PDB file of C-alpha atoms in Angstrom:
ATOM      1  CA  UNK K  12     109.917 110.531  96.716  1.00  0.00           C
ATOM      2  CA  UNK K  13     110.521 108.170  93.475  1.00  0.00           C
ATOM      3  CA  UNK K  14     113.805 107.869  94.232  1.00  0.00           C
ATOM      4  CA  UNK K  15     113.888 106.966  97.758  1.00  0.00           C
ATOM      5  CA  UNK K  16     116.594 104.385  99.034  1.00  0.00           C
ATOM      6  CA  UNK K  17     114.393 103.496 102.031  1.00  0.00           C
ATOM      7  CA  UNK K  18     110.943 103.696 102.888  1.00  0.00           C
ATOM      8  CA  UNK K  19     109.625 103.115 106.618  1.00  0.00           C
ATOM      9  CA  UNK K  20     106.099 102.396 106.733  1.00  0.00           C
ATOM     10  CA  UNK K  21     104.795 102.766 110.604  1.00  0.00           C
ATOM     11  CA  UNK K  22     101.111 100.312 110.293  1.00  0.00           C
ATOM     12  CA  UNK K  23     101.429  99.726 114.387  1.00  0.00           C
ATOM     13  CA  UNK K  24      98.120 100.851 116.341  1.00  0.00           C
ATOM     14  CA  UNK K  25      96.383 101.126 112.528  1.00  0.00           C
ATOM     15  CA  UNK K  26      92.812  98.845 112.711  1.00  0.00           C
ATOM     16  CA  UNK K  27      92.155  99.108 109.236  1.00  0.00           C
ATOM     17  CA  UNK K  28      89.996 100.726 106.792  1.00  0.00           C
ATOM     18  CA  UNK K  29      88.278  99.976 103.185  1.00  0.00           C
ATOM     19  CA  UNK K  30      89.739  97.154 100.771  1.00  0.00           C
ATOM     20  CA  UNK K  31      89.958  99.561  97.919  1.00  0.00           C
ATOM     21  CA  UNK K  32      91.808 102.028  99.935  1.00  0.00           C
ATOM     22  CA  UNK K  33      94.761  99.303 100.991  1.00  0.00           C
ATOM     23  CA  UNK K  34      94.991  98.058  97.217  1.00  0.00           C
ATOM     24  CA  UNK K  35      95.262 101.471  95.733  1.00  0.00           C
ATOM     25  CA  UNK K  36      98.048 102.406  98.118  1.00  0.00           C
ATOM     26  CA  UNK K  37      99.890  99.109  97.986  1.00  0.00           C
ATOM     27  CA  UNK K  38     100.078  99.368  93.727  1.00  0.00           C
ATOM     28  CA  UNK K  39     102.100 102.541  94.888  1.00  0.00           C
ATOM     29  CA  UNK K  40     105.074 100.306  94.961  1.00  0.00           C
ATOM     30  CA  UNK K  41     104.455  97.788  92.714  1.00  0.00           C
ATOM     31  CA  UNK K  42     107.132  96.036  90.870  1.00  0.00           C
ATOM     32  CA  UNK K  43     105.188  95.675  87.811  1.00  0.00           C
ATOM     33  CA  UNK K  44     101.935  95.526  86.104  1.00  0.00           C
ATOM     34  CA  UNK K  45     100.076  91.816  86.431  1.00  0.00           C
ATOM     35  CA  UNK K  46     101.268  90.879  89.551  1.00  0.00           C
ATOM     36  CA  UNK K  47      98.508  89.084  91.968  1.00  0.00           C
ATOM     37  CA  UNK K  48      98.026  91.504  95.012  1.00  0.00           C
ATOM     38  CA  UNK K  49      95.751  89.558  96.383  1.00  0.00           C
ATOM     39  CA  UNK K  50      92.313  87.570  95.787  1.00  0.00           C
ATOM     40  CA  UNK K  51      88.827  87.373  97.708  1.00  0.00           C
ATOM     41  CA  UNK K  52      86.958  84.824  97.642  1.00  0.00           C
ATOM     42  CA  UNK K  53      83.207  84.939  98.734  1.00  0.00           C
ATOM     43  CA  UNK K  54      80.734  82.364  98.695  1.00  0.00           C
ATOM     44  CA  UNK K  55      79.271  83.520  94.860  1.00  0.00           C
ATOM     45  CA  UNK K  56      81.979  85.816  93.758  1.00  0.00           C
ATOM     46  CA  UNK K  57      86.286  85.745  93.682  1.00  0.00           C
ATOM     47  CA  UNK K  58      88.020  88.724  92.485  1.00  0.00           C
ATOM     48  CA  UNK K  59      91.660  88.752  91.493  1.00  0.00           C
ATOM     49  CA  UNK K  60      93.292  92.405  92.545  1.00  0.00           C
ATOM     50  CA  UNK K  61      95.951  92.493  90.004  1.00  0.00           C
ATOM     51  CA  UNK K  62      98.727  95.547  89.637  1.00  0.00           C
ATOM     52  CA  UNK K  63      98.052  97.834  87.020  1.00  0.00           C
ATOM     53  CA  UNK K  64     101.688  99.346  86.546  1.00  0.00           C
ATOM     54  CA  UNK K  65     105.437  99.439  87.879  1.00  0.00           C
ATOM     55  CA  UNK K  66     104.974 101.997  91.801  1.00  0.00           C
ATOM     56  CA  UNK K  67     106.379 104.894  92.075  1.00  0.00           C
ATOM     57  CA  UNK K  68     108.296 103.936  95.004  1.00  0.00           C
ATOM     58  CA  UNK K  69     111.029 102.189  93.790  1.00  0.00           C
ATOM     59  CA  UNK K  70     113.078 101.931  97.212  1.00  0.00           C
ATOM     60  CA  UNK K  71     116.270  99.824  97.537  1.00  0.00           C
ATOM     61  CA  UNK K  72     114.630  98.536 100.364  1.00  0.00           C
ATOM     62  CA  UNK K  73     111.108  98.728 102.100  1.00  0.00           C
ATOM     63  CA  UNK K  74     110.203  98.154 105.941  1.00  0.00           C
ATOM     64  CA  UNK K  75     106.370  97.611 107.315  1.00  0.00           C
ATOM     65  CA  UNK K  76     106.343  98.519 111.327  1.00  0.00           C
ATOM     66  CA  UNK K  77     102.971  96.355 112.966  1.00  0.00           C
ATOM     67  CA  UNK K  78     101.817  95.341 116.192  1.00  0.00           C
ATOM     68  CA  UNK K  79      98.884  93.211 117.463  1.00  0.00           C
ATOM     69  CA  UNK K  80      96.766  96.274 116.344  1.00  0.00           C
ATOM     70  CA  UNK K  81      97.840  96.163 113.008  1.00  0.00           C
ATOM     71  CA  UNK K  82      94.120  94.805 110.929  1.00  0.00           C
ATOM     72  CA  UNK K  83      92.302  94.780 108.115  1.00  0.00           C
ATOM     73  CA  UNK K  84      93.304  97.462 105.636  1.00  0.00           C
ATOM     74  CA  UNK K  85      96.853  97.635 107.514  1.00  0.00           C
ATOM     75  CA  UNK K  86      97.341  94.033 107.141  1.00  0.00           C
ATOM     76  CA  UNK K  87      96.502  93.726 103.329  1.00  0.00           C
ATOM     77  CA  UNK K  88      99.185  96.315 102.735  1.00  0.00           C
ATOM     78  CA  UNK K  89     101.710  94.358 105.139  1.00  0.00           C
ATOM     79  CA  UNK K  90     101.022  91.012 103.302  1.00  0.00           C
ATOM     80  CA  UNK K  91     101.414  92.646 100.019  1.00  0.00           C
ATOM     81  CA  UNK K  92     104.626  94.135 100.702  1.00  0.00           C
ATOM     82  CA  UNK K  93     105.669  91.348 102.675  1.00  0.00           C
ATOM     83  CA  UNK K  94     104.910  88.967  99.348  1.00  0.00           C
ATOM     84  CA  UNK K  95     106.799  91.781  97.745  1.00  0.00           C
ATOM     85  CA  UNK K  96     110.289  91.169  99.925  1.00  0.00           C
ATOM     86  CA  UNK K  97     109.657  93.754 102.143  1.00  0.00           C
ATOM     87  CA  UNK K  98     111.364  93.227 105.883  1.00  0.00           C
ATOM     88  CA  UNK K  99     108.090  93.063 108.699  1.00  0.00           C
ATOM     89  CA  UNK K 100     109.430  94.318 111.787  1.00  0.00           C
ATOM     90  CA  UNK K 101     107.220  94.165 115.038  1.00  0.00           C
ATOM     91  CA  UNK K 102     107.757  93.726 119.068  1.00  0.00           C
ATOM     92  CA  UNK K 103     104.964  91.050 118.799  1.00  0.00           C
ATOM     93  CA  UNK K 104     104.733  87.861 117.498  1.00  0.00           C
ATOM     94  CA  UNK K 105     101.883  88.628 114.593  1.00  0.00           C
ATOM     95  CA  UNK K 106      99.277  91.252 113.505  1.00  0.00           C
ATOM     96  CA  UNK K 107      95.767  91.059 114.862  1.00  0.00           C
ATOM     97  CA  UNK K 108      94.273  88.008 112.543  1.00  0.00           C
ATOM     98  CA  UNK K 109      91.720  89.703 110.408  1.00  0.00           C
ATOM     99  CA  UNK K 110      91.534  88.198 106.471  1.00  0.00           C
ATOM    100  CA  UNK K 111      87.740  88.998 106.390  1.00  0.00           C
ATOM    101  CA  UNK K 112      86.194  91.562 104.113  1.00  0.00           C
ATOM    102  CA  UNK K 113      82.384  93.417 105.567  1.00  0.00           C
ATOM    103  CA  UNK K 114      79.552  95.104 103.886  1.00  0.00           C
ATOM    104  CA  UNK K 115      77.012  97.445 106.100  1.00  0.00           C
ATOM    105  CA  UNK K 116      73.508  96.989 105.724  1.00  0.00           C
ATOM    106  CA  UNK K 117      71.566 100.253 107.252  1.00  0.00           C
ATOM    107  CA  UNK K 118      68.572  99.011 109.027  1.00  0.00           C
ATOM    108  CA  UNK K 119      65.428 101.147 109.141  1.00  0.00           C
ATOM    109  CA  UNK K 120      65.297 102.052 113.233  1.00  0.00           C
ATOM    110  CA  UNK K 121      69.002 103.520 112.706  1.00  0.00           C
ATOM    111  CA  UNK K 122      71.178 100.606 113.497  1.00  0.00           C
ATOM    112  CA  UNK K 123      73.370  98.520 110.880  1.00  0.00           C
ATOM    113  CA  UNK K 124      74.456  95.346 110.304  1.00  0.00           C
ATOM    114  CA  UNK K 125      77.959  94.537 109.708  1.00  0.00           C
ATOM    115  CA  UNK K 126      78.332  90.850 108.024  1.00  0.00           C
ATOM    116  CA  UNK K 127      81.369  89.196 106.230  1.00  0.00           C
ATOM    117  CA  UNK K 128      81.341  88.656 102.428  1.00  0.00           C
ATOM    118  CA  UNK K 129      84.196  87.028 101.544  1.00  0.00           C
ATOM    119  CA  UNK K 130      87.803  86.113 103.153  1.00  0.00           C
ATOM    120  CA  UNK K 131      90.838  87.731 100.848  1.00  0.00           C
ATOM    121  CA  UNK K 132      94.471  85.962 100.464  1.00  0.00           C
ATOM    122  CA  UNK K 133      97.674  86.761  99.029  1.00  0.00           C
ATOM    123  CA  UNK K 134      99.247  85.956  95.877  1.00  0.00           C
ATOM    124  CA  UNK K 135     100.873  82.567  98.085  1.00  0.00           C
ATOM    125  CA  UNK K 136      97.547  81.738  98.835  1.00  0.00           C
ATOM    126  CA  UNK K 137      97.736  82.636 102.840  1.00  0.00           C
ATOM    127  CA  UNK K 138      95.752  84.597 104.530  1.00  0.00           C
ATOM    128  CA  UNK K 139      95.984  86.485 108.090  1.00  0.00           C
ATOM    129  CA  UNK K 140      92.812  85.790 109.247  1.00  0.00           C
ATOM    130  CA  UNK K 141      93.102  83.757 112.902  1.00  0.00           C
ATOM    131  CA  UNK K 142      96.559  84.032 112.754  1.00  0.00           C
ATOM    132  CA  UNK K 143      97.967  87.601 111.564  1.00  0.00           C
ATOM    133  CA  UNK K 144     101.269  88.183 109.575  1.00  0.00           C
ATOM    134  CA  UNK K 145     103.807  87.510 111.620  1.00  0.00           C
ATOM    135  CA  UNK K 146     107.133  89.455 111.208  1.00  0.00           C
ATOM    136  CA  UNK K 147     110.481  88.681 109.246  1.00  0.00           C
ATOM    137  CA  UNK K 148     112.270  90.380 112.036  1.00  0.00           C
ATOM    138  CA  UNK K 149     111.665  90.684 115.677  1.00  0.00           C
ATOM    139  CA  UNK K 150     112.029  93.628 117.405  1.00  0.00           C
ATOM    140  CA  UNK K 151     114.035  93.794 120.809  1.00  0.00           C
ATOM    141  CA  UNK K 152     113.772  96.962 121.095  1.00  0.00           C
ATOM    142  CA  UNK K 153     111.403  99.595 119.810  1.00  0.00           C
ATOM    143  CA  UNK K 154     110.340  99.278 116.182  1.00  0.00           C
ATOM    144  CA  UNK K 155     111.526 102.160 114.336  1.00  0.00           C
ATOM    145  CA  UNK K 156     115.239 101.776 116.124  1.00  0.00           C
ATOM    146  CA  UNK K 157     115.443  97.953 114.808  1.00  0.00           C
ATOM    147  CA  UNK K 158     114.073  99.527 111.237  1.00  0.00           C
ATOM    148  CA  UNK K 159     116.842 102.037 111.045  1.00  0.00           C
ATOM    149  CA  UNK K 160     119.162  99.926 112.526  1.00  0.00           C
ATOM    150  CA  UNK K 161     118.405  97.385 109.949  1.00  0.00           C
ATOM    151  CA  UNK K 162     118.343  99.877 107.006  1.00  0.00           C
ATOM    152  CA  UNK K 163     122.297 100.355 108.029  1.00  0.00           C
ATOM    153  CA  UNK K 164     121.188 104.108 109.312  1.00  0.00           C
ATOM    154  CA  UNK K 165     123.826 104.942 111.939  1.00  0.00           C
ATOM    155  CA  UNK K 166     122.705 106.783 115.276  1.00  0.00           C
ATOM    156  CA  UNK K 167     124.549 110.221 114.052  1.00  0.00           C
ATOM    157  CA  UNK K 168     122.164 109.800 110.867  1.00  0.00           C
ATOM    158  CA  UNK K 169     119.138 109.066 112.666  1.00  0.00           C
ATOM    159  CA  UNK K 170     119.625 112.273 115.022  1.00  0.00           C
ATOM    160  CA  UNK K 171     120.075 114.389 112.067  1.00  0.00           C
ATOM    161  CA  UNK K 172     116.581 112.818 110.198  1.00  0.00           C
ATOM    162  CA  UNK K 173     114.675 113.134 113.524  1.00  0.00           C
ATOM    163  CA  UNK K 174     115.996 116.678 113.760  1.00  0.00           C
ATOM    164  CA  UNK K 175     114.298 117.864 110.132  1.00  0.00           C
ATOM    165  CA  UNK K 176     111.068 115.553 110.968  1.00  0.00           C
ATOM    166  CA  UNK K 177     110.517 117.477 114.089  1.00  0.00           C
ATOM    167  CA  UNK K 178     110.630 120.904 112.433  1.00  0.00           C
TER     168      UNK K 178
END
């Protein structure tokens, strides 16, 4: 919803998916057009992924739930949002480590090779690969309690939200 106060994105247990995909989503809440999202570089060829226009989530505040799981596609929308001021809230110490971008090459007896074109980084010039994002705020508990907890969402609140989620 546009106007949302809050929005709790859950990337824990997500491996990934395709570069486009992450930086289509991410420009969902960006804070304006021109903004670096992030850049990969490849041994020929960088490209600049730049916003286009202001998100339409324009939430007071945003949270990104990871884990050691969280790669790839999950962890160029974390590092986005993260660059963005969102809160990173995990039970582990970083995401999986994965900066690296693939191509496929189908081979003729069926097979394919999967081989890495470039590395990407963030507009502050970091990337997760080796190391992983780790988070702003660690989790002693589950996740989603320290997010809501954080967000200033008191227990009688939460029991009332979890109550129209599960219908």
């Amino acid at each position: 919803h546009p106007r949302a106060l809050y929005t709790v994105l859950d990337l824990s247990g997500n491996l990934g998916g395709l570069l486009i995909t992450a930086r289509e989503f991410v420009e969902i809440f960006s804070p304006g057009p021109g903004m670096l999202m992030l850049e990969s570089r490849g041994r020929d060829k960088s490209t600049s992924y730049m916003t286009h226009d202001r998100g339409i989530r324009n939430a007071r505040k945003t949270v990104v739930i990871v884990d050691r799981n969280s790669a790839s596609a999950s962890e160029i929308v974390t590092g986005v949002l993260k660059g963005w001021g969102a809160e990173v809230i995990s039970t582990d110490p970083a995401t999986h480590g994965k900066g690296s971008v693939q191509a496929v090459k189908l081979v003729s007896d069926g097979g394919a090779l999967v081989f890495t074109v470039a590395q990407y980084y963030f507009a502050d010039g970091t990337t997760p690969e080796g190391r992983g994002i780790a988070p702003t705020i660690t989790a002693k508990k589950d996740a989603l309690t320290t997010a809501l907890e954080y967000l200033g969402i008191s227990p009688d609140d939460r029991k009332k939200l979890f109550s129209v989620l599960m219908r």
